């Protein structure tokens, strides 16, 4: 369904309609608040998970040659709390310095499995002065779940997150 605003899309959420634009402005406010970075990244993960096709949401930070999980929201914890850059879809987003969308994780040899139900994944780098310093990682239980709207929305959230990672 089309709405108004930058992303112009509304979804049916658990508690009524949910729009990318409303979510984006809520996230922008909290990210720009002077709250503690960990409180902010926890909040961002919880809010993003309200999008029905986002089953698991994590925020990783680059620490040397490793991605370290800072915050997550989802039904269960991942064993991949530290991922060497160069491994997984998560590593690829940093080495390629690009958003990576995998429509079918079962067909991508780079994929590191966390959850049996995951079918597709998107990883969006967070950059500071052009250098990747972290990323947003989202799993979905649907095949090819991530649309150009998801990509544009998450890239704009990632831009804001540069100030807190
Ligand atoms: N699937 C990721 C690993 C992280 S989990 O999805 C939480 C990857 O391939 O890098």
PDB file of N, CA and C in Angstrom, residues 1 4 13 62 67 80 91 139 150:
ATOM      1  N   UNK A   1       0.856  -1.198   0.000  1.00  0.00           N
ATOM      2  CA  UNK A   1       0.000   0.000   0.000  1.00  0.00           C
ATOM      3  C   UNK A   1       0.892   1.250   0.000  1.00  0.00           C
ATOM      4  N   UNK A   4       2.232   8.473   2.180  1.00  0.00           N
ATOM      5  CA  UNK A   4       2.985   9.670   1.796  1.00  0.00           C
ATOM      6  C   UNK A   4       4.299   9.678   2.563  1.00  0.00           C
ATOM      7  N   UNK A  13       0.922  -4.121  10.531  1.00  0.00           N
ATOM      8  CA  UNK A  13       1.741  -4.601  11.646  1.00  0.00           C
ATOM      9  C   UNK A  13       0.881  -5.379  12.626  1.00  0.00           C
ATOM     10  N   UNK A  62      32.471  -2.953  13.648  1.00  0.00           N
ATOM     11  CA  UNK A  62      33.794  -3.436  13.228  1.00  0.00           C
ATOM     12  C   UNK A  62      34.784  -3.142  14.353  1.00  0.00           C
ATOM     13  N   UNK A  67      33.745  -8.518  13.234  1.00  0.00           N
ATOM     14  CA  UNK A  67      32.455  -7.863  13.477  1.00  0.00           C
ATOM     15  C   UNK A  67      31.948  -8.349  14.828  1.00  0.00           C
ATOM     16  N   UNK A  80      26.653 -16.440  16.353  1.00  0.00           N
ATOM     17  CA  UNK A  80      27.638 -15.622  15.622  1.00  0.00           C
ATOM     18  C   UNK A  80      27.722 -14.226  16.230  1.00  0.00           C
ATOM     19  N   UNK A  91      30.348 -10.454   6.654  1.00  0.00           N
ATOM     20  CA  UNK A  91      31.698 -10.056   6.269  1.00  0.00           C
ATOM     21  C   UNK A  91      31.720  -9.451   4.870  1.00  0.00           C
ATOM     22  N   UNK A 139      17.430 -10.829   9.131  1.00  0.00           N
ATOM     23  CA  UNK A 139      17.003 -12.117   8.568  1.00  0.00           C
ATOM     24  C   UNK A 139      15.490 -12.080   8.367  1.00  0.00           C
ATOM     25  N   UNK A 150      12.903  -1.550   1.470  1.00  0.00           N
ATOM     26  CA  UNK A 150      13.679  -1.973   2.646  1.00  0.00           C
ATOM     27  C   UNK A 150      15.112  -1.455   2.542  1.00  0.00           C
TER      28      UNK A 150
END
